[in-house]
Short mmCIF file of C-alpha atoms and ligand atoms in Angstrom, two decimals:
data_model
loop_
_atom_site.label_atom_id
_atom_site.label_comp_id
_atom_site.label_asym_id
_atom_site.label_seq_id
_atom_site.Cartn_x
_atom_site.Cartn_y
_atom_site.Cartn_z
CA UNK A 22 33.59 -8.44 10.00
CA UNK A 23 32.41 -12.05 10.18
CA UNK A 24 29.58 -13.42 8.11
CA UNK A 25 26.25 -12.29 9.48
CA UNK A 26 24.05 -15.08 10.82
CA UNK A 27 20.36 -15.67 10.29
CA UNK A 28 20.19 -15.86 14.09
CA UNK A 29 21.38 -12.23 14.34
CA UNK A 30 18.58 -11.09 12.04
CA UNK A 31 15.99 -13.22 13.86
CA UNK A 32 17.10 -11.80 17.23
CA UNK A 33 16.82 -8.23 15.95
CA UNK A 34 13.45 -8.91 14.40
CA UNK A 35 12.26 -10.37 17.71
CA UNK A 36 13.50 -7.30 19.59
CA UNK A 37 11.79 -4.95 17.11
CA UNK A 38 8.55 -6.89 17.51
CA UNK A 39 8.65 -6.53 21.27
CA UNK A 40 9.26 -2.79 21.58
CA UNK A 41 6.62 -0.19 20.75
CA UNK A 42 8.85 2.85 20.41
CA UNK A 43 10.05 3.86 16.96
CA UNK A 44 13.39 5.13 18.32
CA UNK A 45 14.25 1.80 19.96
CA UNK A 46 13.20 -0.15 16.89
CA UNK A 47 15.39 2.06 14.69
CA UNK A 48 18.35 1.70 17.06
CA UNK A 49 18.08 -2.10 17.17
CA UNK A 50 17.98 -2.39 13.38
CA UNK A 51 20.80 0.15 12.89
CA UNK A 52 22.91 -1.91 15.28
CA UNK A 53 22.45 -4.98 13.09
CA UNK A 54 23.04 -3.09 9.83
CA UNK A 55 26.38 -1.77 11.12
CA UNK A 56 27.52 -5.38 11.37
CA UNK A 57 26.41 -6.24 7.81
CA UNK A 58 28.79 -6.20 4.87
CA UNK A 59 27.94 -4.64 1.51
CA UNK A 60 26.89 -8.07 0.22
CA UNK A 61 24.53 -8.64 3.14
CA UNK A 62 22.88 -5.30 3.70
CA UNK A 63 20.50 -5.46 0.74
CA UNK A 64 19.26 -8.87 1.89
CA UNK A 65 18.90 -7.87 5.53
CA UNK A 66 17.02 -4.63 4.82
CA UNK A 67 14.68 -6.53 2.51
CA UNK A 68 14.01 -9.25 5.12
CA UNK A 69 13.46 -6.81 7.95
CA UNK A 70 10.86 -4.95 5.91
CA UNK A 71 9.25 -8.32 5.30
CA UNK A 72 10.29 -8.73 1.66
CA UNK A 73 12.34 -11.31 -0.19
CA UNK A 74 14.87 -9.92 -2.69
CA UNK A 75 13.70 -12.71 -5.00
CA UNK A 76 10.08 -11.53 -4.81
CA UNK A 77 7.51 -14.31 -4.64
CA UNK A 78 9.21 -17.69 -4.52
CA UNK A 79 6.16 -19.91 -4.67
CA UNK A 80 6.04 -21.07 -1.06
CA UNK A 81 2.41 -20.57 -0.03
CA UNK A 82 0.99 -20.11 3.41
CA UNK A 83 -0.64 -23.54 3.55
CA UNK A 84 2.39 -25.53 2.35
CA UNK A 85 4.47 -23.59 4.84
CA UNK A 86 2.21 -24.62 7.68
CA UNK A 87 3.10 -28.28 7.09
CA UNK A 88 6.68 -28.04 5.91
CA UNK A 89 7.95 -25.71 8.61
CA UNK A 90 7.11 -28.11 11.46
CA UNK A 91 10.63 -29.51 11.75
CA UNK A 92 12.32 -30.15 15.08
CA UNK A 93 14.53 -27.07 15.55
CA UNK A 94 18.29 -27.27 15.28
CA UNK A 95 20.12 -26.85 18.57
CA UNK A 96 22.91 -24.56 17.39
CA UNK A 97 22.68 -21.58 15.06
CA UNK A 98 24.84 -22.01 12.00
CA UNK A 99 22.92 -20.62 9.02
CA UNK A 100 24.45 -17.49 7.50
CA UNK A 101 22.40 -14.76 5.83
CA UNK A 102 24.19 -15.45 2.56
CA UNK A 103 23.41 -19.18 2.67
CA UNK A 104 19.71 -18.63 3.38
CA UNK A 105 19.49 -16.04 0.61
CA UNK A 106 20.99 -18.59 -1.75
CA UNK A 107 18.39 -21.19 -0.77
CA UNK A 108 15.62 -18.67 -1.56
CA UNK A 109 17.21 -18.04 -4.96
CA UNK A 110 17.28 -21.77 -5.63
CA UNK A 111 13.62 -22.16 -4.55
CA UNK A 112 12.61 -19.26 -6.83
CA UNK A 113 14.40 -20.86 -9.78
CA UNK A 114 12.57 -24.21 -9.54
CA UNK A 115 10.33 -24.76 -12.57
CA UNK A 116 8.61 -27.47 -14.50
CA UNK A 117 7.28 -30.90 -13.57
CA UNK A 118 7.92 -32.02 -10.02
CA UNK A 119 8.72 -28.48 -8.91
CA UNK A 120 6.35 -28.57 -5.92
CA UNK A 121 8.25 -31.56 -4.50
CA UNK A 122 11.67 -30.01 -5.08
CA UNK A 123 10.55 -26.76 -3.49
CA UNK A 124 9.09 -28.64 -0.51
CA UNK A 125 12.40 -30.48 -0.08
CA UNK A 126 14.39 -27.25 -0.01
CA UNK A 127 12.01 -25.62 2.48
CA UNK A 128 12.06 -28.67 4.75
CA UNK A 129 15.86 -28.79 4.70
CA UNK A 130 16.07 -25.08 5.52
CA UNK A 131 13.73 -25.33 8.50
CA UNK A 132 15.53 -28.42 9.81
CA UNK A 133 18.79 -26.43 9.95
CA UNK A 134 17.21 -23.48 11.81
CA UNK A 135 16.84 -22.94 15.56
CA UNK A 136 13.39 -22.31 17.03
CA UNK A 137 13.85 -18.50 16.89
CA UNK A 138 15.14 -18.69 13.35
CA UNK A 139 12.23 -20.88 12.31
CA UNK A 140 9.83 -18.35 13.79
CA UNK A 141 11.48 -15.56 11.79
CA UNK A 142 11.56 -17.56 8.54
CA UNK A 143 7.91 -18.49 8.93
CA UNK A 144 6.98 -14.82 9.34
CA UNK A 145 9.13 -13.84 6.37
CA UNK A 146 7.86 -16.52 3.98
CA UNK A 147 4.21 -16.12 4.96
CA UNK A 148 4.37 -12.36 4.56
CA UNK A 149 3.29 -11.92 8.16
CA UNK A 150 6.07 -9.48 9.00
CA UNK A 151 5.45 -7.49 5.84
CA UNK A 152 4.54 -4.01 7.04
CA UNK A 153 5.03 -0.83 5.04
CA UNK A 154 5.51 1.11 8.23
CA UNK A 155 8.33 -1.25 9.11
CA UNK A 156 9.99 -0.31 5.81
CA UNK A 157 9.90 3.27 7.09
CA UNK A 158 11.66 2.25 10.29
CA UNK A 159 14.27 0.26 8.34
CA UNK A 160 14.87 3.30 6.11
CA UNK A 161 15.58 5.41 9.21
CA UNK A 162 17.90 2.65 10.46
CA UNK A 163 19.88 2.67 7.20
CA UNK A 164 20.38 6.43 7.72
CA UNK A 165 21.51 5.89 11.32
CA UNK A 166 23.86 3.03 10.44
CA UNK A 167 25.54 4.88 7.58
CA UNK A 168 25.45 8.35 9.21
CA UNK A 169 23.71 9.74 6.12
CA UNK A 170 20.91 12.27 6.78
CA UNK A 171 17.50 10.54 6.87
CA UNK A 172 15.90 12.81 4.22
CA UNK A 173 18.69 11.88 1.76
CA UNK A 174 18.07 8.15 2.30
CA UNK A 175 14.28 8.55 2.11
CA UNK A 176 14.49 10.49 -1.14
CA UNK A 177 16.76 7.84 -2.66
CA UNK A 178 14.31 5.08 -1.68
CA UNK A 179 11.38 6.92 -3.23
CA UNK A 180 13.21 7.64 -6.48
CA UNK A 181 14.76 4.21 -6.88
CA UNK A 182 11.63 2.42 -5.67
CA UNK A 183 13.92 0.06 -3.73
CA UNK A 184 15.07 0.15 -0.12
CA UNK A 185 17.57 -2.74 -0.45
CA UNK A 186 19.25 -1.16 -3.50
CA UNK A 187 19.45 2.16 -1.66
CA UNK A 188 20.95 0.54 1.45
CA UNK A 189 23.59 -1.16 -0.62
CA UNK A 190 24.49 2.02 -2.49
CA UNK A 191 24.66 3.92 0.82
CA UNK A 192 27.21 1.44 2.17
CA UNK A 193 29.32 1.11 -0.98
CA UNK A 194 29.24 4.66 -2.37
CA UNK A 195 28.00 6.94 0.43
CA UNK A 196 25.80 10.03 0.66
CA UNK A 197 26.99 11.66 -2.56
CA UNK A 198 25.87 8.67 -4.60
CA UNK A 199 22.41 8.82 -3.01
CA UNK A 200 22.22 12.56 -3.64
CA UNK A 201 23.10 12.06 -7.26
CA UNK A 202 20.28 9.55 -7.80
CA UNK A 203 17.72 10.91 -10.20
CA UNK A 204 14.66 9.63 -11.95
CA UNK A 205 15.38 6.95 -14.50
CA UNK A 206 12.77 6.59 -17.22
CA UNK A 207 11.80 2.93 -17.18
CA UNK A 208 12.43 2.46 -13.44
CA UNK A 209 9.31 3.09 -11.33
CA UNK A 210 9.31 5.57 -8.48
CA UNK A 211 6.97 5.40 -5.53
CA UNK A 212 3.66 7.15 -6.20
CA UNK A 213 2.50 10.14 -4.20
CA UNK A 214 -0.45 9.34 -1.93
CA UNK A 215 -3.37 11.42 -0.70
CA UNK A 216 -4.61 12.34 2.76
CA UNK A 217 -8.34 12.05 3.54
CA UNK A 218 -9.89 15.49 4.08
CA UNK A 219 -12.51 15.87 6.78
CA UNK A 220 -14.67 18.15 4.61
CA UNK A 221 -14.78 20.29 1.48
CA UNK A 222 -14.46 23.47 3.55
CA UNK A 223 -11.49 22.17 5.46
CA UNK A 224 -9.57 21.08 2.35
CA UNK A 225 -10.16 24.44 0.69
CA UNK A 226 -9.16 26.37 3.82
CA UNK A 227 -5.96 24.41 4.15
CA UNK A 228 -4.85 24.49 0.49
CA UNK A 229 -6.63 27.60 -0.90
CA UNK A 230 -7.33 30.35 -1.83
CA UNK A 231 -6.83 28.70 -5.23
CA UNK A 232 -6.89 24.91 -5.47
CA UNK A 233 -6.59 22.43 -8.31
CA UNK A 234 -9.65 20.23 -8.22
CA UNK A 235 -9.65 16.89 -10.05
CA UNK A 236 -12.38 14.32 -10.37
CA UNK A 237 -11.34 11.23 -8.37
CA UNK A 238 -11.61 8.32 -10.79
CA UNK A 239 -12.44 4.97 -9.28
CA UNK A 240 -9.95 2.81 -11.10
CA UNK A 241 -6.49 1.49 -10.36
CA UNK A 242 -3.32 3.56 -10.18
CA UNK A 243 -0.84 3.34 -13.05
CA UNK A 244 2.57 4.89 -13.67
CA UNK A 245 3.53 4.82 -17.33
CA UNK A 246 7.12 5.22 -18.55
CA UNK A 247 8.07 5.81 -22.15
CA UNK A 248 11.62 6.05 -23.42
CA UNK A 249 11.57 6.28 -27.19
CA UNK A 250 9.48 3.30 -28.24
CA UNK A 251 10.07 1.41 -24.97
CA UNK A 252 6.95 1.56 -22.76
CA UNK A 253 6.37 0.11 -19.28
CA UNK A 254 3.32 0.33 -17.05
CA UNK A 255 3.50 -0.15 -13.27
CA UNK A 256 0.87 -0.51 -10.54
CA UNK A 257 0.66 1.40 -7.30
CA UNK A 258 2.96 -1.19 -5.70
CA UNK A 259 5.39 -0.91 -8.68
CA UNK A 260 4.46 -4.23 -10.22
CA UNK A 261 5.06 -4.32 -13.99
CA UNK A 262 1.71 -4.89 -15.75
CA UNK A 263 2.70 -3.73 -19.24
CA UNK A 264 1.44 -6.95 -20.84
CA UNK A 265 -2.03 -6.62 -19.28
CA UNK A 266 -2.84 -3.12 -20.59
CA UNK A 267 -2.30 -3.03 -24.38
CA UNK A 268 -4.63 -0.05 -24.85
CA UNK A 269 -2.57 2.06 -22.44
CA UNK A 270 0.64 1.08 -24.25
CA UNK A 271 -0.87 1.94 -27.61
CA UNK A 272 -2.15 5.37 -26.55
CA UNK A 273 1.06 6.39 -24.78
CA UNK A 274 3.08 5.21 -27.79
CA UNK A 275 1.22 7.78 -29.91
CA UNK A 276 2.00 10.78 -27.71
CA UNK A 277 4.15 13.54 -29.25
CA UNK A 278 7.32 13.13 -27.16
CA UNK A 279 10.59 11.21 -26.85
CA UNK A 280 10.38 10.35 -23.17
CA UNK A 281 7.72 10.79 -20.50
CA UNK A 282 6.55 9.51 -17.12
CA UNK A 283 2.81 9.86 -16.52
CA UNK A 284 0.87 9.23 -13.33
CA UNK A 285 -2.77 8.31 -13.53
CA UNK A 286 -5.59 5.90 -13.18
CA UNK A 287 -6.78 3.15 -15.46
CA UNK A 288 -10.38 2.28 -15.60
CA UNK A 289 -12.95 0.25 -17.48
CA UNK A 290 -15.59 2.57 -18.97
CA UNK A 291 -18.95 2.10 -20.68
CA UNK A 292 -19.40 3.16 -24.32
CA UNK A 293 -20.79 6.52 -23.22
CA UNK A 294 -17.82 7.16 -20.95
CA UNK A 295 -19.35 6.38 -17.54
CA UNK A 296 -17.06 4.50 -15.16
CA UNK A 297 -17.72 0.79 -14.78
CA UNK A 298 -17.50 -0.94 -11.40
CA UNK A 299 -14.07 -1.11 -9.79
CA UNK A 300 -14.20 -4.92 -9.83
CA UNK A 301 -14.14 -4.86 -13.64
CA UNK A 302 -10.99 -2.76 -13.63
CA UNK A 303 -9.30 -5.17 -11.24
CA UNK A 304 -10.28 -8.21 -13.29
CA UNK A 305 -9.05 -6.47 -16.46
CA UNK A 306 -5.63 -6.25 -14.79
CA UNK A 307 -5.58 -9.98 -14.41
CA UNK A 308 -6.63 -11.23 -17.81
CA UNK A 309 -6.17 -8.31 -20.18
CA UNK A 310 -9.74 -9.05 -21.37
CA UNK A 311 -11.44 -5.76 -20.48
CA UNK A 312 -10.15 -2.75 -22.41
CA UNK A 313 -8.67 -0.46 -19.79
CA UNK A 314 -8.50 3.22 -20.63
CA UNK A 315 -5.77 5.45 -19.13
CA UNK A 316 -6.59 8.81 -17.50
CA UNK A 317 -3.64 10.91 -16.37
CA UNK A 318 -3.41 13.51 -13.61
CA UNK A 319 0.33 14.18 -13.35
CA UNK A 320 3.51 14.30 -15.41
CA UNK A 321 6.78 13.54 -13.62
CA UNK A 322 9.21 13.71 -16.52
CA UNK A 323 9.09 15.04 -20.08
CA UNK A 324 11.76 14.84 -22.79
CA UNK A 325 14.79 14.80 -20.50
CA UNK A 326 13.43 17.13 -17.80
CA UNK A 327 12.54 15.75 -14.34
CA UNK A 328 9.48 17.57 -13.01
CA UNK A 329 8.85 16.15 -9.53
CA UNK A 330 10.36 19.17 -7.78
CA UNK A 331 8.35 21.59 -9.92
CA UNK A 332 5.04 23.00 -8.64
CA UNK A 333 1.90 21.08 -9.65
CA UNK A 334 0.79 23.80 -12.10
CA UNK A 335 4.04 23.41 -14.06
CA UNK A 336 3.65 19.65 -14.18
CA UNK A 337 0.08 20.08 -15.39
CA UNK A 338 1.22 22.37 -18.25
CA UNK A 339 3.60 19.61 -19.29
CA UNK A 340 0.76 17.09 -19.01
CA UNK A 341 -1.47 19.28 -21.19
CA UNK A 342 1.26 19.67 -23.78
CA UNK A 343 1.94 15.97 -24.15
CA UNK A 344 -1.27 14.17 -23.17
CA UNK A 345 -4.00 16.83 -22.90
CA UNK A 346 -6.51 14.46 -24.47
CA UNK A 347 -5.96 11.79 -21.82
CA UNK A 348 -6.28 14.06 -18.80
CA UNK A 349 -8.65 13.60 -15.89
CA UNK A 350 -11.04 16.59 -15.78
CA UNK A 351 -9.51 19.25 -13.58
CA UNK A 352 -10.05 22.93 -12.82
CA UNK A 353 -8.69 25.76 -10.73
CA UNK A 354 -11.21 26.69 -8.04
CA UNK A 355 -11.16 29.75 -5.80
CA UNK A 356 -13.94 29.19 -3.23
CA UNK A 357 -15.28 26.51 -0.89
CA UNK A 358 -18.63 26.78 -2.71
CA UNK A 359 -16.85 26.11 -6.00
CA UNK A 360 -15.24 23.00 -4.53
CA UNK A 361 -18.60 21.77 -3.21
CA UNK A 362 -20.27 22.32 -6.58
CA UNK A 363 -17.66 20.35 -8.51
CA UNK A 364 -17.70 17.66 -5.85
CA UNK A 365 -21.45 17.15 -6.40
CA UNK A 366 -20.94 17.16 -10.18
CA UNK A 367 -18.16 14.55 -9.97
CA UNK A 368 -20.27 12.25 -7.80
CA UNK A 369 -23.30 12.73 -10.08
CA UNK A 370 -21.11 11.69 -13.03
CA UNK A 371 -20.39 8.41 -11.27
CA UNK A 372 -16.94 9.22 -9.87
CA UNK A 373 -15.72 8.44 -6.42
CA UNK A 374 -15.33 12.05 -5.29
CA UNK A 375 -12.66 14.68 -5.85
CA UNK A 376 -9.00 15.30 -5.18
CA UNK A 377 -8.13 18.77 -3.93
CA UNK A 378 -4.52 19.71 -4.66
CA UNK A 379 -2.27 22.65 -3.81
CA UNK A 380 -1.20 24.39 -7.07
CA UNK A 381 2.34 24.94 -5.79
CA UNK A 382 2.76 21.43 -4.30
CA UNK A 383 5.74 19.30 -5.33
CA UNK A 384 5.38 15.63 -6.12
CA UNK A 385 5.96 13.92 -2.76
CA UNK A 386 6.96 10.47 -4.05
CA UNK A 387 6.00 7.67 -1.70
CA UNK A 388 4.41 9.95 0.83
CA UNK A 389 0.89 10.77 1.89
CA UNK A 390 1.25 14.47 1.14
CA UNK A 391 -1.11 17.00 2.70
CA UNK A 392 -1.02 18.84 -0.63
CA UNK A 393 -3.26 16.14 -2.10
CA UNK A 394 -6.50 15.62 -0.19
CA UNK A 395 -9.27 13.23 -1.17
CA UNK A 396 -12.94 13.84 -0.49
CA UNK A 397 -15.67 11.26 -0.95
CA UNK A 398 -19.42 11.46 -0.20
CA UNK A 399 -18.92 9.25 2.80
CA UNK A 400 -15.70 8.73 4.67
CA UNK A 401 -14.10 5.50 3.68
CA UNK A 402 -11.04 3.98 5.26
CA UNK A 403 -8.98 0.97 4.25
CA UNK A 404 -8.57 -1.48 7.13
CA UNK A 405 -6.93 -4.84 7.70
CA UNK A 406 -9.11 -7.84 8.55
CA UNK A 407 -7.78 -9.33 11.80
CA UNK A 408 -10.40 -11.99 12.46
CA UNK A 409 -13.93 -13.07 11.61
CA UNK A 410 -16.71 -14.43 13.82
CA UNK A 411 -19.08 -17.21 12.79
CA UNK A 412 -22.52 -15.80 12.04
CA UNK A 413 -25.78 -16.83 13.66
CA UNK A 414 -29.37 -17.17 12.40
CA UNK A 415 -29.45 -16.72 8.64
CA UNK A 416 -25.68 -16.42 8.65
CA UNK A 417 -24.99 -19.63 10.57
CA UNK A 418 -22.00 -21.49 9.11
CA UNK A 419 -20.71 -18.32 7.44
CA UNK A 420 -17.81 -16.13 8.55
CA UNK A 421 -19.56 -12.84 9.19
CA UNK A 422 -18.58 -10.17 11.74
CA UNK A 423 -15.05 -9.02 10.82
CA UNK A 424 -12.54 -7.44 13.19
CA UNK A 425 -10.86 -4.39 11.69
CA UNK A 426 -7.37 -3.04 12.29
CA UNK A 427 -5.69 0.25 11.39
CA UNK A 428 -2.01 0.42 10.43
CA UNK A 429 0.47 1.19 13.21
CA UNK A 430 2.67 3.95 11.74
CA UNK A 431 5.52 2.75 13.97
CA UNK A 432 5.64 -0.63 12.27
CA UNK A 433 3.79 -2.75 14.82
CA UNK A 434 0.93 -5.11 13.97
CA UNK A 435 -2.41 -3.52 12.96
CA UNK A 436 -4.38 -1.98 15.83
CA UNK A 437 -7.99 -3.03 16.27
CA UNK A 438 -10.49 -0.17 15.86
CA UNK A 439 -13.83 -1.88 15.40
CA UNK A 440 -15.93 -4.69 13.97
CA UNK A 441 -18.66 -4.89 11.37
CA UNK A 442 -21.05 -7.36 9.78
CA UNK A 443 -22.92 -4.66 7.82
CA UNK A 444 -22.90 -4.21 4.06
CA UNK A 445 -22.13 -7.87 3.30
CA UNK A 446 -23.99 -9.57 0.48
CA UNK A 447 -24.58 -13.35 0.51
CA UNK A 448 -21.93 -13.61 -2.15
CA UNK A 449 -19.42 -11.77 0.01
CA UNK A 450 -20.20 -13.94 3.05
CA UNK A 451 -19.62 -17.06 0.96
CA UNK A 452 -16.35 -15.65 -0.33
CA UNK A 453 -15.12 -14.76 3.17
CA UNK A 454 -15.99 -18.23 4.40
CA UNK A 455 -14.18 -19.84 1.48
CA UNK A 456 -10.92 -17.88 1.52
CA UNK A 457 -10.29 -16.76 5.11
CA UNK A 458 -9.08 -20.24 6.08
CA UNK A 459 -6.05 -19.87 3.83
CA UNK A 460 -4.79 -17.10 6.06
CA UNK A 461 -5.86 -18.48 9.42
CA UNK A 462 -3.45 -18.28 12.34
CA UNK A 463 -5.75 -19.90 14.89
CA UNK A 464 -9.33 -20.12 16.06
CA UNK A 465 -11.57 -20.49 19.08
CA UNK A 466 -15.23 -21.36 19.43
CA UNK A 467 -16.58 -18.15 17.86
CA UNK A 468 -13.72 -16.62 15.91
CA UNK A 469 -11.18 -17.40 13.20
CA UNK A 470 -8.02 -15.26 13.50
CA UNK A 471 -6.16 -14.14 10.37
CA UNK A 472 -2.69 -12.94 9.57
CA UNK A 473 -2.72 -9.42 8.08
CA UNK A 474 -3.54 -9.96 4.42
CA UNK A 475 -6.98 -8.71 3.43
CA UNK A 476 -7.63 -5.00 3.10
CA UNK A 477 -11.26 -3.93 3.12
CA UNK A 478 -12.71 -0.53 2.34
CA UNK A 479 -15.08 0.48 5.12
CA UNK A 480 -17.53 3.38 5.10
CA UNK A 481 -17.92 5.15 8.44
CA UNK A 482 -19.90 8.04 9.83
CA UNK A 483 -16.82 9.12 11.73
CA UNK A 484 -14.71 8.02 14.65
CA UNK A 485 -14.97 8.42 18.38
CA UNK A 486 -12.58 8.21 21.27
CA UNK A 487 -12.60 4.81 22.87
CA UNK A 488 -11.31 3.24 26.02
CA UNK A 489 -12.26 -0.21 24.78
CA UNK A 490 -9.94 -0.36 21.80
CA UNK A 491 -6.15 -0.25 22.18
CA UNK A 492 -5.61 2.64 19.73
CA UNK A 493 -7.93 4.90 21.74
CA UNK A 494 -10.19 5.32 18.73
CA UNK A 495 -13.21 3.42 17.42
CA UNK A 496 -15.23 3.50 14.19
CA UNK A 497 -18.77 4.88 14.15
CA UNK A 498 -21.31 2.95 12.10
CA UNK A 499 -18.87 0.94 10.01
CA UNK A 500 -20.06 -0.97 6.94
CA UNK A 501 -18.23 -2.87 4.21
CA UNK A 502 -17.94 -1.14 0.82
CA UNK A 503 -15.70 -3.73 -0.89
CA UNK A 504 -12.48 -5.65 -0.55
CA UNK A 505 -9.36 -3.99 -2.00
CA UNK A 506 -7.16 -6.64 -3.65
CA UNK A 507 -5.02 -3.81 -5.03
CA UNK A 508 -3.96 -2.79 -1.52
CA UNK A 509 -1.67 -4.49 1.00
CA UNK A 510 -1.82 -4.11 4.80
CA UNK A 511 0.88 -1.46 4.61
CA UNK A 512 -1.45 0.67 2.44
CA UNK A 513 -4.14 0.64 5.13
CA UNK A 514 -5.30 3.80 6.89
CA UNK A 515 -3.15 4.43 9.94
CA UNK A 516 -4.48 4.81 13.45
CA UNK A 517 -3.13 8.39 13.45
CA UNK A 518 -5.09 9.26 10.30
CA UNK A 519 -8.20 7.79 11.92
CA UNK A 520 -7.72 9.85 15.07
CA UNK A 521 -7.30 12.92 12.85
CA UNK A 522 -10.79 12.40 11.46
CA UNK A 523 -11.95 13.33 14.95
CA UNK A 524 -10.05 16.64 14.77
CA UNK A 525 -13.17 18.76 14.57
CA UNK A 526 -14.86 17.04 17.48
CA UNK A 527 -18.10 15.09 17.65
CA UNK A 528 -20.22 17.75 15.87
CA UNK A 529 -18.38 17.09 12.60
CA UNK A 530 -20.89 14.44 11.76
CA UNK A 531 -23.49 17.15 11.17
CA UNK A 532 -21.27 18.86 8.64
CA UNK A 533 -20.74 16.14 6.09
CA UNK A 534 -18.54 16.78 3.09
CA UNK A 535 -21.47 17.40 0.72
CA UNK A 536 -22.93 20.27 2.76
CA UNK A 537 -21.95 23.71 1.62
CA UNK A 538 -22.35 25.79 4.77
P1 AMP B 28 -7.28 6.12 -2.11
O1 AMP B 28 -6.98 4.92 -2.96
O2 AMP B 28 -8.70 6.17 -1.64
O3 AMP B 28 -6.25 6.33 -1.04
O4 AMP B 28 -7.15 7.43 -3.03
C1 AMP B 28 -5.97 7.76 -3.70
C2 AMP B 28 -5.99 7.18 -5.09
O5 AMP B 28 -6.97 7.83 -5.89
C3 AMP B 28 -4.72 7.39 -5.87
O6 AMP B 28 -3.75 6.42 -5.52
C4 AMP B 28 -5.19 7.22 -7.30
O7 AMP B 28 -5.11 5.85 -7.63
C5 AMP B 28 -6.66 7.60 -7.24
N1 AMP B 28 -7.03 8.80 -8.01
C6 AMP B 28 -8.13 8.90 -8.77
N2 AMP B 28 -8.20 10.11 -9.34
C7 AMP B 28 -7.12 10.81 -8.94
C8 AMP B 28 -6.65 12.13 -9.20
N3 AMP B 28 -7.31 12.99 -9.99
N4 AMP B 28 -5.49 12.52 -8.61
C9 AMP B 28 -4.81 11.65 -7.81
N5 AMP B 28 -5.22 10.40 -7.53
C10 AMP B 28 -6.36 9.97 -8.09
#
């Protein structure tokens, strides 16, 4: 096996970008992975899912735009290993003059790359090819390339929180090693996600006759690990934020246990316990200034026992035993009317809605399980901003009407499903106008086009079939609720989930989630 070339990866990435079918994408990537050695496979899987093994290396979108304009090299010579090493060197640059040194390294790298390789590197460094759905396709490709059953690989990725590490282990140690992977206290696993429910009645019908009903707190997801006196706190995307949440660390440190993993939400609250606006929670994450209170809804490990394969009710008993005082309010409900009543109460108390959960559901790490369904007073979906049009009249000179894309579950670019200029305050218009330029990929007379970066929460009355939009589905009465800096494009609502909101047909609009009939 010769050393794998950057050109091989760029060619595969190009092929994946051009085909729409998941099977062909998987096959193309598996083909490449079979040619990668143990040293290369972690790097290649990371790159193809749009990530750098080094994490952020401090090469921003705007500096990239200037530095990457080098005349392309004629012949491909860069190996995967050599490029990876350059990224490591760039990441290690610190101190005075670091911008210049970094710029020099980037310039040199682009000068040694062919046009196709430059295109790939630009996408990789700018985050443009970062797509969670693509990580799913790469996971399937690792399974195909190593002849290990896909569910075994997927489980290992969820538990280790790392696709590159899993790919490497699959190649060096095989299926048994993946099977033997367990939870490690201190190492984050991917959080379970929720599916939007079309209505209270539907969620209860699907998960009942008895459901666990939690208030849905409007904060930010946290996963807290404690091993003895060692405590770490991770975000939804597994970023370590231990230093930013001292109150969480203090409270978890006082719990009566040796080791525990808790899943929950952190939120800024007023003195009388009402939730404060989401923006305050997000800013608390950044500066550690706002006291952020933890509220837990699940327990994944307690004193040596892994609980993710236990039914929810068992996990909740463990949660009660160890952190009953920090639990999100929750009750067992046995009727649709009961669900509707608690839904109204949760909203009246200032919460975002409710989560309806199946009592016997396992913890589906990293997946959008149907055993957790979220219900809010209005449907909201998280969409990617694809472009923005210049406003007219009072909004002249401001970027106003935004184009909205849903995630392609097969790893392609976001699929446009609508536009909106509703729900925007003057402050928001000014913000859009100020920051959109940093992520611009081009413009024409009316519109500025953006790379997938911003996720915005949009309220809708529903969806309808559409022949105008490429996904066959369009939003009805879309308006902006808020931007979601805690979410990345791969966390956006998928086009399949959007189509599913139409499951009950056009009359569903008359049976909103708050109605009890
Ligand atoms: P969404 O962000 O709208 O997809 O809703 C799912 C999120 O709701 C989860 O990732 C949690 O951060 C949050 N959440 C709030 N309360 C709960 C709860 N009781 N159970 C599960 N998730 C919750």
